[in-house]
Amino acid sequence: KVYQKNESPKVLSVLGFHFPETMKNFSCLAFSVFFSFVLNYICVCRVVIDNSSCEHATVIEVYSIKRDGVLLEVVQVLVDLNLMITKAYISSDGEWFMVVFHVTDHDGNKIREKGILNYIEKSLKWATYQNELPPMSLESNTSIFLDYTTIELTGTDRPGLLSEVCAVLTDLRCNVVNAEIWTHNARAAAVIHVADESTGCAVEDPKQLSMIKELLWNVLKGNNNLRAPKMTISTPGTTHMQRRLHQMMFADRDFERLECFEDTSSRPQVTILDCADRDYTVVVLRSRDRPKLFFDAVCTLTDMQYVVFHGTLITGRMEAYQEYYIRHIDGLPISSEAERQRVAECLEAAIERRTTEGL
């Protein structure tokens, strides 16, 4: 219809596309192809960053075509930039996904630096496109360095475990490039990136790799014969490190609470309700607010194969309120008491894993 009315240049100008007079009479087929590209470009993802509508926070709106995992990937971008999410609203009924974030830096200030705002916009678009590689680093124009060996460990937590793991790696001439260790409910999980001391690259010698595996296994096992430790050595993967730690702790069943850890005074409150008229399960979480809390909840629901259709996050001075309308990936709400209890336990564990208890 646009072509027949000879209004294609006018429409494209409104959309922000401009071209010379010689291109204004191109064929119907060419216009159809180009216009389809324009619509896809507009509809796949739209990111709006606004510093004027809210007095205390930068408002970020993301609109895109709905796909599995997009919410987690979008939240992950903001978490990796160490932004504080003070409020969030999610809606993803039908084929579309929309989320609005209120974010600040760690000092509670709006994000005003133009370079950071541009990087946020590009990274969020990249996340919704589901590209395999991340955008360039914020600090430089070089790709992220990936020439290392990844060691994943899970086992029983005990005093001195970390120092013993580091001592083994030092004796085997491995430099620790990056590492993150979580402990919860007497369990420990670690993702460690190491490089060969002599080459500065990934460890490739089969004998050295075998020795690393054998010695670390002995360290993890210790005197505990109840639960065998788990360990893998591999090349770098594409899974986000903190998401991987959640997956490892979940697989190690750290959500099964021991009798000596039954203090409920400081535990997060998880309530699971039915929304029968819309075939949703409603998950309500109340807990002490802290950085990355939103990511931990969304990550756990995603890895447990639940889809968030609607959601809200509101943080106060010390408390955070989260509400999610979910279904299992098969389209069904939670249907049994056992499943309800398991979801509640796993969400409690996900929130507690990153909570610091001090000395």
Short mmCIF file of C-alpha atoms in Angstrom, two decimals:
data_model
loop_
_atom_site.label_atom_id
_atom_site.label_comp_id
_atom_site.label_asym_id
_atom_site.label_seq_id
_atom_site.Cartn_x
_atom_site.Cartn_y
_atom_site.Cartn_z
CA LYS A 1 0.00 0.00 0.00
CA VAL A 2 2.83 2.36 0.81
CA TYR A 3 4.46 1.67 -2.55
CA GLN A 4 1.23 2.10 -4.53
CA LYS A 5 0.67 5.51 -2.96
CA ASN A 6 4.26 6.44 -3.80
CA GLU A 7 4.90 7.30 -0.17
CA SER A 8 7.91 5.07 0.46
CA PRO A 9 10.42 7.96 0.79
CA LYS A 10 8.08 9.72 3.22
CA VAL A 11 7.65 6.61 5.41
CA LEU A 12 11.34 5.83 5.47
CA SER A 13 12.16 9.44 6.31
CA VAL A 14 9.84 9.26 9.30
CA LEU A 15 11.65 6.09 10.38
CA GLY A 16 14.98 7.90 10.16
CA PHE A 17 16.24 6.53 6.81
CA HIS A 18 17.33 9.04 4.17
CA PHE A 19 18.62 8.43 0.63
CA PRO A 20 19.21 10.41 -2.60
CA GLU A 21 16.51 11.35 -5.13
CA THR A 22 17.82 8.70 -7.56
CA MET A 23 16.80 5.93 -5.15
CA LYS A 24 13.23 7.11 -4.63
CA ASN A 25 11.82 5.27 -7.64
CA PHE A 26 13.21 1.79 -7.00
CA SER A 27 11.06 -1.22 -7.84
CA CYS A 28 8.25 -2.64 -5.72
CA LEU A 29 10.29 -5.79 -5.05
CA ALA A 30 13.33 -3.82 -3.93
CA PHE A 31 11.20 -1.66 -1.67
CA SER A 32 9.51 -4.72 -0.14
CA VAL A 33 12.86 -6.32 0.66
CA PHE A 34 14.25 -3.09 2.10
CA PHE A 35 11.11 -2.31 4.08
CA SER A 36 11.13 -5.83 5.59
CA PHE A 37 14.69 -5.21 6.69
CA VAL A 38 13.66 -1.90 8.26
CA LEU A 39 10.80 -3.50 10.18
CA ASN A 40 13.01 -6.32 11.41
CA TYR A 41 15.66 -3.83 12.51
CA ILE A 42 13.08 -1.83 14.45
CA CYS A 43 11.19 -4.77 15.94
CA VAL A 44 14.02 -7.11 16.96
CA CYS A 45 15.26 -4.83 19.73
CA ARG A 46 14.75 -1.33 21.00
CA VAL A 47 16.62 0.14 23.96
CA VAL A 48 15.61 3.46 25.50
CA ILE A 49 17.75 5.10 28.21
CA ASP A 50 16.14 8.01 30.04
CA ASN A 51 17.68 10.24 32.70
CA SER A 52 14.83 12.74 32.95
CA SER A 53 11.68 10.81 33.94
CA CYS A 54 12.93 9.59 37.35
CA GLU A 55 14.57 11.82 39.94
CA HIS A 56 16.77 9.21 41.60
CA ALA A 57 17.62 6.63 38.92
CA THR A 58 18.38 6.08 35.25
CA VAL A 59 15.45 4.35 33.50
CA ILE A 60 16.33 1.70 30.91
CA GLU A 61 13.60 0.20 28.71
CA VAL A 62 14.22 -2.88 26.56
CA TYR A 63 11.77 -4.13 23.93
CA SER A 64 12.45 -7.20 21.78
CA ILE A 65 11.02 -10.33 20.25
CA LYS A 66 10.48 -12.92 22.98
CA ARG A 67 12.81 -15.91 23.17
CA ASP A 68 13.94 -18.31 25.89
CA GLY A 69 16.49 -16.85 28.28
CA VAL A 70 16.36 -13.26 27.06
CA LEU A 71 15.43 -11.86 30.50
CA LEU A 72 18.44 -13.47 32.17
CA GLU A 73 20.83 -12.26 29.46
CA VAL A 74 19.54 -8.69 29.71
CA VAL A 75 19.83 -8.68 33.53
CA GLN A 76 23.30 -10.21 33.21
CA VAL A 77 24.50 -7.21 31.17
CA LEU A 78 23.56 -4.77 33.95
CA VAL A 79 25.01 -7.00 36.67
CA ASP A 80 28.36 -7.27 34.86
CA LEU A 81 28.55 -3.48 34.79
CA ASN A 82 28.04 -3.43 38.59
CA LEU A 83 24.83 -1.43 38.29
CA MET A 84 22.30 -1.48 41.13
CA ILE A 85 18.78 -2.41 39.98
CA THR A 86 16.38 -0.62 42.34
CA LYS A 87 13.17 -1.38 40.43
CA ALA A 88 12.17 -3.57 37.51
CA TYR A 89 8.97 -4.39 35.63
CA ILE A 90 8.70 -7.36 33.26
CA SER A 91 6.04 -8.31 30.71
CA SER A 92 6.45 -10.98 28.04
CA ASP A 93 3.02 -12.28 27.06
CA GLY A 94 2.59 -13.33 23.43
CA GLU A 95 5.56 -12.88 21.11
CA TRP A 96 7.04 -9.76 22.69
CA PHE A 97 9.31 -9.07 25.62
CA MET A 98 9.46 -5.81 27.55
CA VAL A 99 11.38 -4.90 30.71
CA VAL A 100 11.94 -1.57 32.46
CA PHE A 101 14.84 -1.10 34.88
CA HIS A 102 15.61 1.68 37.34
CA VAL A 103 19.38 1.59 37.88
CA THR A 104 22.05 3.53 39.74
CA ASP A 105 25.76 3.17 40.40
CA HIS A 106 26.99 1.83 43.76
CA ASP A 107 26.80 5.31 45.27
CA GLY A 108 23.12 5.64 44.36
CA ASN A 109 23.71 8.13 41.53
CA LYS A 110 22.30 8.15 38.01
CA ILE A 111 24.45 6.91 35.14
CA ARG A 112 25.40 10.03 33.20
CA GLU A 113 28.69 9.28 31.43
CA LYS A 114 27.96 9.10 27.72
CA GLY A 115 30.45 6.35 26.99
CA ILE A 116 28.93 4.05 29.61
CA LEU A 117 25.38 4.80 28.41
CA ASN A 118 26.38 3.93 24.81
CA TYR A 119 28.02 0.73 26.00
CA ILE A 120 24.90 -0.26 27.98
CA GLU A 121 22.70 0.29 24.91
CA LYS A 122 24.97 -1.75 22.61
CA SER A 123 25.36 -4.56 25.15
CA LEU A 124 21.61 -4.85 25.73
CA LYS A 125 20.94 -5.01 22.00
CA TRP A 126 23.65 -7.63 21.65
CA ALA A 127 22.06 -9.71 24.43
CA THR A 128 18.63 -9.72 22.75
CA TYR A 129 20.14 -10.70 19.38
CA GLN A 130 21.60 -13.87 21.03
CA ASN A 131 25.02 -13.49 19.44
CA GLU A 132 27.65 -16.04 20.40
CA LEU A 133 30.40 -13.55 21.24
CA PRO A 134 30.17 -10.58 23.62
CA PRO A 135 30.71 -6.97 22.50
CA MET A 136 34.12 -5.38 22.90
CA SER A 137 35.35 -4.52 26.36
CA LEU A 138 34.28 -1.21 27.87
CA GLU A 139 37.89 -0.33 28.63
CA SER A 140 39.42 -1.21 25.27
CA ASN A 141 38.70 -2.31 21.71
CA THR A 142 40.20 -5.75 22.16
CA SER A 143 38.25 -8.98 22.56
CA ILE A 144 38.10 -10.70 25.93
CA PHE A 145 41.14 -12.91 26.58
CA LEU A 146 40.17 -16.58 26.57
CA ASP A 147 43.54 -18.41 26.46
CA TYR A 148 43.35 -20.25 29.78
CA THR A 149 42.22 -23.54 31.28
CA THR A 150 39.01 -23.69 33.32
CA ILE A 151 38.90 -25.76 36.51
CA GLU A 152 35.50 -26.36 38.15
CA LEU A 153 35.39 -27.76 41.68
CA THR A 154 32.56 -28.73 44.04
CA GLY A 155 32.93 -30.42 47.40
CA THR A 156 32.55 -30.14 51.16
CA ASP A 157 33.54 -26.80 52.64
CA ARG A 158 36.12 -26.78 55.45
CA PRO A 159 38.72 -24.39 56.93
CA GLY A 160 41.87 -24.08 54.82
CA LEU A 161 40.34 -25.49 51.62
CA LEU A 162 41.04 -22.42 49.47
CA SER A 163 44.66 -22.08 50.60
CA GLU A 164 45.30 -25.77 49.87
CA VAL A 165 43.84 -25.49 46.35
CA CYS A 166 46.02 -22.43 45.65
CA ALA A 167 49.11 -24.20 47.04
CA VAL A 168 48.57 -27.16 44.69
CA LEU A 169 48.21 -24.88 41.67
CA THR A 170 51.33 -22.92 42.65
CA ASP A 171 53.39 -26.10 43.04
CA LEU A 172 52.24 -27.24 39.59
CA ARG A 173 53.35 -23.89 38.07
CA CYS A 174 49.87 -22.64 37.26
CA ASN A 175 49.04 -18.96 37.47
CA VAL A 176 45.51 -18.11 38.57
CA VAL A 177 44.08 -15.69 35.98
CA ASN A 178 40.66 -15.38 37.58
CA ALA A 179 38.70 -17.23 40.25
CA GLU A 180 35.41 -17.11 42.11
CA ILE A 181 34.50 -19.32 45.06
CA TRP A 182 31.10 -19.69 46.75
CA THR A 183 30.24 -21.57 49.95
CA HIS A 184 26.77 -22.38 51.24
CA ASN A 185 25.24 -24.95 53.55
CA ALA A 186 28.61 -26.69 54.13
CA ARG A 187 29.18 -27.02 50.36
CA ALA A 188 31.78 -25.20 48.25
CA ALA A 189 31.99 -24.48 44.51
CA ALA A 190 34.75 -22.76 42.57
CA VAL A 191 35.45 -21.76 38.98
CA ILE A 192 39.17 -21.10 38.50
CA HIS A 193 40.88 -19.93 35.31
CA VAL A 194 44.57 -20.86 35.18
CA ALA A 195 47.44 -20.42 32.72
CA ASP A 196 50.72 -22.27 32.37
CA GLU A 197 53.44 -20.30 34.19
CA SER A 198 56.01 -20.88 31.44
CA THR A 199 53.85 -19.96 28.43
CA GLY A 200 51.15 -17.69 29.87
CA CYS A 201 48.60 -19.71 27.89
CA ALA A 202 46.23 -22.59 28.56
CA VAL A 203 47.70 -25.73 30.12
CA GLU A 204 48.09 -28.31 27.33
CA ASP A 205 50.52 -30.90 28.72
CA PRO A 206 48.45 -34.10 29.39
CA LYS A 207 50.72 -35.14 32.28
CA GLN A 208 50.38 -31.75 33.96
CA LEU A 209 46.59 -31.81 33.52
CA SER A 210 46.43 -35.32 34.98
CA MET A 211 48.52 -34.26 37.96
CA ILE A 212 46.31 -31.19 38.57
CA LYS A 213 43.22 -33.39 38.55
CA GLU A 214 44.69 -36.02 40.88
CA LEU A 215 46.04 -33.59 43.50
CA LEU A 216 42.98 -31.33 43.54
CA TRP A 217 40.76 -34.39 43.92
CA ASN A 218 42.72 -35.41 47.03
CA VAL A 219 42.45 -31.89 48.46
CA LEU A 220 38.69 -31.77 47.88
CA LYS A 221 38.07 -35.24 49.28
CA GLY A 222 39.94 -34.63 52.53
CA ASN A 223 38.60 -36.87 55.28
CA ASN A 224 35.02 -36.77 54.01
CA ASN A 225 33.77 -40.11 52.75
CA LEU A 226 30.07 -39.17 52.64
CA ARG A 227 29.90 -37.16 49.41
CA ALA A 228 32.43 -37.47 46.61
CA PRO A 229 33.79 -34.19 45.19
CA LYS A 230 33.30 -33.22 41.57
CA MET A 231 35.88 -31.69 39.26
CA THR A 232 36.21 -30.88 35.57
CA ILE A 233 39.09 -29.37 33.61
CA SER A 234 38.24 -27.87 30.24
CA THR A 235 38.79 -25.08 27.78
CA PRO A 236 36.89 -21.82 28.40
CA GLY A 237 33.15 -22.02 27.89
CA THR A 238 30.60 -19.35 27.06
CA THR A 239 28.51 -19.71 30.25
CA HIS A 240 28.59 -16.71 32.55
CA MET A 241 30.84 -17.53 35.56
CA GLN A 242 28.30 -16.64 38.25
CA ARG A 243 25.53 -18.48 36.43
CA ARG A 244 27.84 -21.48 36.22
CA LEU A 245 28.42 -21.32 40.00
CA HIS A 246 24.66 -21.33 40.57
CA GLN A 247 24.37 -24.38 38.31
CA MET A 248 27.19 -26.20 40.13
CA MET A 249 25.74 -25.53 43.59
CA PHE A 250 22.30 -26.59 42.39
CA ALA A 251 23.70 -29.83 40.93
CA ASP A 252 25.47 -30.42 44.26
CA ARG A 253 22.07 -30.03 46.01
CA ASP A 254 23.18 -27.31 48.41
CA PHE A 255 19.49 -26.40 48.79
CA GLU A 256 19.04 -29.47 51.02
CA ARG A 257 19.38 -27.78 54.38
CA LEU A 258 21.28 -29.50 57.19
CA GLU A 259 19.78 -29.73 60.67
CA CYS A 260 22.51 -27.50 62.13
CA PHE A 261 21.52 -24.74 59.66
CA GLU A 262 17.82 -24.57 60.55
CA ASP A 263 17.85 -20.94 61.82
CA THR A 264 14.94 -19.27 59.99
CA SER A 265 15.29 -15.75 61.42
CA SER A 266 17.46 -14.39 58.60
CA ARG A 267 16.29 -16.62 55.75
CA PRO A 268 14.50 -15.10 52.76
CA GLN A 269 10.76 -15.58 52.65
CA VAL A 270 9.46 -17.42 49.58
CA THR A 271 5.71 -17.72 48.99
CA ILE A 272 4.28 -19.68 46.06
CA LEU A 273 0.65 -19.09 45.08
CA ASP A 274 -1.71 -20.18 42.31
CA CYS A 275 -3.14 -17.78 39.74
CA ALA A 276 -5.80 -20.14 38.43
CA ASP A 277 -7.60 -17.70 36.13
CA ARG A 278 -4.43 -17.15 34.06
CA ASP A 279 -2.69 -20.53 34.55
CA TYR A 280 0.31 -18.92 36.22
CA THR A 281 2.18 -19.76 39.39
CA VAL A 282 2.99 -16.65 41.42
CA VAL A 283 6.34 -16.59 43.24
CA VAL A 284 6.82 -13.88 45.89
CA LEU A 285 10.24 -13.30 47.47
CA ARG A 286 11.01 -11.01 50.40
CA SER A 287 14.60 -10.69 51.55
CA ARG A 288 17.29 -8.26 52.57
CA ASP A 289 18.36 -6.17 49.60
CA ARG A 290 21.87 -6.59 48.18
CA PRO A 291 23.68 -6.29 44.83
CA LYS A 292 22.88 -8.92 42.18
CA LEU A 293 19.80 -10.18 44.04
CA PHE A 294 17.59 -9.86 40.94
CA PHE A 295 20.09 -11.79 38.82
CA ASP A 296 20.26 -14.67 41.32
CA ALA A 297 16.48 -15.15 41.36
CA VAL A 298 16.05 -14.91 37.58
CA CYS A 299 19.05 -17.20 37.00
CA THR A 300 17.61 -19.88 39.28
CA LEU A 301 14.15 -19.80 37.71
CA THR A 302 15.68 -19.96 34.21
CA ASP A 303 17.98 -22.89 35.01
CA MET A 304 15.06 -24.74 36.64
CA GLN A 305 13.26 -24.46 33.28
CA TYR A 306 10.68 -21.84 34.29
CA VAL A 307 9.63 -18.92 32.10
CA VAL A 308 8.87 -15.52 33.66
CA PHE A 309 5.87 -13.91 31.94
CA HIS A 310 5.40 -10.97 34.30
CA GLY A 311 7.46 -9.71 37.19
CA THR A 312 8.21 -6.87 39.57
CA LEU A 313 11.21 -5.90 41.68
CA ILE A 314 10.96 -3.14 44.27
CA THR A 315 13.75 -2.34 46.72
CA GLY A 316 13.52 -0.24 49.86
CA ARG A 317 16.15 0.83 52.36
CA MET A 318 17.00 -2.69 53.46
CA GLU A 319 14.34 -4.99 51.98
CA ALA A 320 13.62 -6.20 48.47
CA TYR A 321 10.28 -7.44 47.15
CA GLN A 322 10.18 -9.66 44.06
CA GLU A 323 7.09 -11.08 42.36
CA TYR A 324 7.12 -13.40 39.35
CA TYR A 325 4.32 -14.94 37.29
CA ILE A 326 5.81 -18.14 35.91
CA ARG A 327 5.08 -21.34 34.03
CA HIS A 328 7.27 -24.33 33.37
CA ILE A 329 8.88 -24.37 29.93
CA ASP A 330 6.21 -26.90 28.88
CA GLY A 331 3.56 -24.20 29.44
CA LEU A 332 2.15 -25.58 32.69
CA PRO A 333 2.10 -23.97 36.15
CA ILE A 334 3.46 -25.71 39.24
CA SER A 335 1.08 -28.56 39.98
CA SER A 336 2.41 -30.50 43.00
CA GLU A 337 3.36 -29.70 46.57
CA ALA A 338 6.76 -31.40 46.10
CA GLU A 339 7.58 -29.18 43.14
CA ARG A 340 6.37 -26.12 45.05
CA GLN A 341 8.67 -26.95 47.98
CA ARG A 342 11.64 -27.60 45.70
CA VAL A 343 11.27 -24.23 43.94
CA ALA A 344 11.05 -22.46 47.30
CA GLU A 345 14.16 -24.23 48.64
CA CYS A 346 16.18 -23.52 45.49
CA LEU A 347 15.27 -19.81 45.50
CA GLU A 348 16.20 -19.54 49.18
CA ALA A 349 19.56 -21.17 48.45
CA ALA A 350 20.21 -18.92 45.44
CA ILE A 351 19.67 -15.79 47.55
CA GLU A 352 21.76 -17.08 50.47
CA ARG A 353 24.77 -18.22 48.40
CA ARG A 354 25.98 -14.69 47.80
CA THR A 355 25.02 -13.28 51.23
CA THR A 356 28.07 -12.30 53.27
CA GLU A 357 28.08 -13.18 56.96
CA GLY A 358 31.27 -11.37 58.03
CA LEU A 359 33.82 -12.58 60.57
#
